[in-house]
mmCIF file of C-alpha atoms in Angstrom:
data_model
loop_
_atom_site.group_PDB
_atom_site.id
_atom_site.type_symbol
_atom_site.label_atom_id
_atom_site.label_comp_id
_atom_site.label_asym_id
_atom_site.label_seq_id
_atom_site.Cartn_x
_atom_site.Cartn_y
_atom_site.Cartn_z
ATOM 1 C CA GLU A 202 77.215 113.360 84.627
ATOM 2 C CA GLU A 203 77.414 110.018 86.376
ATOM 3 C CA GLY A 204 79.036 110.165 89.811
ATOM 4 C CA ILE A 205 81.966 108.042 90.883
ATOM 5 C CA ALA A 206 79.898 106.063 93.387
ATOM 6 C CA GLU A 207 77.124 103.842 92.022
ATOM 7 C CA GLY A 208 73.738 105.550 91.684
ATOM 8 C CA THR A 209 75.067 109.079 92.175
ATOM 9 C CA ILE A 210 75.097 112.174 90.008
ATOM 10 C CA ALA A 211 78.027 114.606 89.822
ATOM 11 C CA VAL A 212 77.818 118.251 88.816
ATOM 12 C CA MET A 213 80.575 120.815 88.283
ATOM 13 C CA GLN A 214 80.762 124.613 88.183
ATOM 14 C CA ILE A 215 83.843 126.399 86.843
ATOM 15 C CA THR A 216 85.196 128.871 89.416
ATOM 16 C CA GLY A 217 88.361 130.853 90.025
ATOM 17 C CA THR A 218 90.201 133.053 87.540
ATOM 18 C CA LYS A 219 92.190 132.493 84.352
ATOM 19 C CA LYS A 220 95.368 132.690 86.408
ATOM 20 C CA HIS A 221 94.082 130.345 89.145
ATOM 21 C CA PRO A 222 91.347 128.151 87.622
ATOM 22 C CA THR A 223 89.352 125.857 89.906
ATOM 23 C CA GLU A 224 86.192 123.779 89.751
ATOM 24 C CA ALA A 225 83.508 123.240 92.371
ATOM 25 C CA TRP A 226 82.154 119.669 92.296
ATOM 26 C CA MET A 227 79.147 118.192 94.074
ATOM 27 C CA MET A 228 77.952 114.587 94.218
ATOM 28 C CA TYR A 229 74.353 113.808 95.128
ATOM 29 C CA VAL A 230 71.717 111.094 94.957
ATOM 30 C CA ILE A 231 67.992 111.508 94.270
ATOM 31 C CA MET A 232 65.947 110.062 97.141
ATOM 32 C CA ARG A 233 62.604 108.356 96.623
ATOM 33 C CA LYS A 234 61.391 108.381 100.257
ATOM 34 C CA PRO A 235 61.561 110.991 101.604
ATOM 35 C CA LYS A 236 61.422 112.667 98.234
ATOM 36 C CA GLY A 237 64.307 115.009 97.559
ATOM 37 C CA ILE A 238 68.043 115.254 96.995
ATOM 38 C CA LYS A 239 70.761 114.086 99.392
ATOM 39 C CA ILE A 240 74.126 115.806 98.950
ATOM 40 C CA ILE A 241 76.880 113.273 99.544
ATOM 41 C CA SER A 242 79.960 115.437 99.079
ATOM 42 C CA ALA A 243 81.183 118.752 97.713
ATOM 43 C CA TRP A 244 84.756 119.744 96.989
ATOM 44 C CA ARG A 245 86.901 122.279 95.156
ATOM 45 C CA TYR A 246 89.260 120.841 92.539
ATOM 46 C CA PRO A 247 92.391 122.856 91.676
ATOM 47 C CA GLY A 248 92.788 123.373 87.936
ATOM 48 C CA ARG A 249 90.487 122.284 85.138
ATOM 49 C CA THR A 250 89.616 118.743 84.139
ATOM 50 C CA PRO A 251 89.344 117.860 80.443
ATOM 51 C CA LYS A 252 85.809 117.614 79.057
ATOM 52 C CA ASP A 253 84.097 114.287 79.931
ATOM 53 C CA ALA A 254 86.964 113.334 82.271
ATOM 54 C CA ARG A 255 86.678 112.701 85.997
ATOM 55 C CA PRO A 256 88.905 114.483 88.483
ATOM 56 C CA VAL A 257 91.426 112.366 90.362
ATOM 57 C CA ILE A 258 90.021 111.489 93.798
ATOM 58 C CA PRO A 259 92.245 109.849 96.439
ATOM 59 C CA GLU A 260 91.404 106.232 97.342
ATOM 60 C CA ASP A 261 90.718 107.043 101.012
ATOM 61 C CA ALA A 262 88.145 109.662 99.989
ATOM 62 C CA LEU A 263 86.451 107.152 97.660
ATOM 63 C CA GLU A 264 86.243 104.582 100.464
ATOM 64 C CA GLU A 265 84.541 107.153 102.711
ATOM 65 C CA LEU A 266 82.031 107.974 99.963
ATOM 66 C CA TYR A 267 81.154 104.306 99.481
ATOM 67 C CA LYS A 268 80.570 103.965 103.244
ATOM 68 C CA LEU A 269 78.216 106.965 103.224
ATOM 69 C CA ILE A 270 76.114 105.587 100.389
ATOM 70 C CA LYS A 271 75.710 102.049 101.738
#
């Protein structure tokens, strides 16, 4: 799905157990030159997010992500 930062892609993998569900998220951007993928961030989210909903990310973490991309 579309990442939080402009031009990024976010992917999620369900992890954990039924008793302690978690999700592993990764945000990346596809590079043109050099060709490839650049991983911007990866994090573990406690719990499960509803389908087609974004996890809550603190403002300070978002600011850091925007700095990395630009």
